[in-house]
Amino acid sequence: MNFRRPRVDEAGINLTPLIDVVFLLLIFFMVSTTFDRHADIQLQLPAADREPVAAERAWIDILVDATGEYYVDGKELVNRRPETLERALEQAVSERPGDPVLIRADANATHQSVVTALDVVGRLGISAVSIATIGRSPDAE
């Protein structure tokens, strides 16, 4: 008589595929989530109480009017081409070397005309350049 029982493997749940899927979902959500905390930062920017003191300096003045015309030291240029502006600015720099350049542009001037003036100033190697603005009135806020 054979009293041995046949060996039966117990059925079980294999968790390896489930763990793989959970880890893949975790990685997917970690990669695709953005942590934007810019809205949480509260800054109070400093304000100036006094008007800036006007310095007595000689400037090479580049004026850009609303139509995009250029003026160098009050003299209108014959056209709007960058080469013309470059020649006029070279002449002004040769007459007054070392003077900084001030770009004054009308509020309605195109962005391209101001960038062209800045590009010409950069090509001439002038590093002392400023852009003139006017102060905003307290009523405008």
Coordinates of C-alpha atoms in Angstrom, one line a residue:
M1 CA 0.0 0.0 0.0
N2 CA 1.2 3.4 -0.9
F3 CA 0.3 6.0 1.6
R4 CA 2.3 8.8 0.1
R5 CA 0.3 11.7 -1.1
P6 CA 1.1 13.2 -4.5
R7 CA 3.0 16.4 -4.2
V8 CA 0.8 19.4 -5.1
D9 CA 2.3 22.8 -5.6
E10 CA 0.3 25.5 -3.9
A11 CA -1.1 28.2 -6.1
G12 CA 0.2 31.6 -5.3
I13 CA 0.1 35.2 -6.6
N14 CA 3.3 36.3 -8.2
L15 CA 3.8 39.9 -7.2
T16 CA 6.8 40.6 -9.4
P17 CA 4.7 41.9 -12.4
L18 CA 2.6 44.0 -10.1
I19 CA 5.6 45.6 -8.5
D20 CA 7.1 46.4 -11.9
V21 CA 3.9 48.1 -13.1
V22 CA 3.8 50.2 -9.9
F23 CA 7.4 51.3 -10.3
L24 CA 6.8 52.2 -13.9
L25 CA 3.8 54.3 -12.9
L26 CA 5.8 56.0 -10.2
I27 CA 8.6 56.8 -12.6
F28 CA 6.1 58.1 -15.2
F29 CA 4.4 60.4 -12.7
M30 CA 7.8 61.7 -11.3
V31 CA 9.0 62.5 -14.8
S32 CA 5.8 64.1 -16.0
T33 CA 5.0 66.2 -12.9
T34 CA 6.2 69.8 -12.7
F35 CA 6.8 71.4 -9.4
D36 CA 5.9 75.0 -9.9
R37 CA 6.3 77.1 -6.8
H38 CA 6.8 80.5 -8.4
A39 CA 3.4 81.7 -7.1
D40 CA 4.4 81.0 -3.5
I41 CA 7.3 83.5 -3.5
Q42 CA 6.3 86.9 -2.2
L43 CA 8.7 89.7 -3.0
Q44 CA 8.6 93.4 -2.0
L45 CA 10.8 95.3 -4.4
P46 CA 12.7 98.3 -3.2
A47 CA 11.5 101.8 -4.2
A48 CA 13.5 104.9 -4.7
D49 CA 12.4 108.0 -2.8
R50 CA 14.6 110.6 -4.6
E51 CA 14.9 111.7 -8.1
P52 CA 18.2 110.7 -9.7
V53 CA 20.8 113.4 -9.8
A54 CA 21.4 114.6 -13.4
A55 CA 25.1 114.2 -14.2
E56 CA 26.9 116.7 -16.3
R57 CA 28.1 114.4 -19.1
A58 CA 28.4 114.8 -22.8
W59 CA 26.4 112.1 -24.6
I60 CA 26.4 111.0 -28.2
D61 CA 22.7 111.1 -28.7
I62 CA 20.8 108.7 -31.0
L63 CA 17.2 109.6 -31.3
V64 CA 14.6 107.2 -32.9
D65 CA 11.3 108.8 -33.7
A66 CA 7.9 107.2 -34.0
T67 CA 8.4 106.5 -37.8
G68 CA 11.8 104.8 -37.3
E69 CA 13.9 107.7 -38.5
Y70 CA 17.3 108.1 -36.9
Y71 CA 18.9 111.3 -35.6
V72 CA 22.6 111.4 -34.4
D73 CA 23.3 114.5 -32.2
G74 CA 20.2 116.2 -33.6
K75 CA 21.1 115.7 -37.3
E76 CA 18.6 113.6 -39.3
L77 CA 20.0 110.8 -41.3
V78 CA 19.2 110.5 -45.0
N79 CA 17.7 107.0 -44.6
R80 CA 17.0 104.3 -42.1
R81 CA 19.7 101.8 -43.2
P82 CA 22.0 100.5 -40.5
E83 CA 25.1 101.4 -42.6
T84 CA 24.1 105.1 -42.6
L85 CA 23.6 105.1 -38.9
E86 CA 26.9 103.3 -38.4
R87 CA 28.8 105.9 -40.5
A88 CA 27.1 108.8 -38.7
L89 CA 27.9 107.3 -35.3
E90 CA 31.5 106.6 -36.3
Q91 CA 31.9 110.3 -37.2
A92 CA 30.4 111.4 -33.9
V93 CA 32.7 109.0 -31.9
S94 CA 35.8 110.2 -33.8
E95 CA 34.9 113.8 -32.9
R96 CA 34.2 113.0 -29.3
P97 CA 36.1 109.8 -28.3
G98 CA 35.2 108.3 -24.9
D99 CA 31.7 109.9 -24.7
P100 CA 28.9 107.4 -23.9
V101 CA 26.0 106.8 -26.2
L102 CA 22.4 107.6 -25.2
I103 CA 19.6 106.0 -27.2
R104 CA 16.3 107.9 -26.9
A105 CA 13.4 106.2 -28.7
D106 CA 9.8 107.3 -29.1
A107 CA 7.3 105.1 -27.2
N108 CA 5.7 104.3 -30.6
A109 CA 9.0 103.5 -32.4
T110 CA 9.2 99.9 -33.5
H111 CA 11.2 97.5 -31.5
Q112 CA 13.3 96.6 -34.6
S113 CA 14.5 100.2 -35.0
V114 CA 15.8 100.3 -31.4
V115 CA 17.4 96.9 -31.7
T116 CA 19.1 98.1 -35.0
A117 CA 20.5 101.1 -33.1
L118 CA 21.8 98.9 -30.3
D119 CA 23.3 96.5 -32.9
V120 CA 25.2 99.3 -34.6
V121 CA 26.5 100.6 -31.2
G122 CA 27.7 97.0 -30.4
R123 CA 29.4 96.6 -33.8
L124 CA 31.4 99.7 -33.2
G125 CA 32.6 98.3 -29.9
I126 CA 31.0 101.0 -27.7
S127 CA 30.3 99.5 -24.3
A128 CA 29.0 102.7 -22.6
V129 CA 25.4 102.8 -23.8
S130 CA 22.2 103.8 -22.1
I131 CA 18.6 103.9 -23.1
A132 CA 16.7 106.9 -21.9
T133 CA 13.3 106.6 -20.3
I134 CA 11.0 108.9 -18.5
G135 CA 9.6 108.4 -15.0
R136 CA 6.1 107.1 -14.6
S137 CA 3.8 109.5 -12.8
P138 CA 2.3 108.2 -9.5
D139 CA -1.2 108.7 -11.0
A140 CA -0.4 106.2 -13.8
E141 CA -0.3 103.2 -11.4

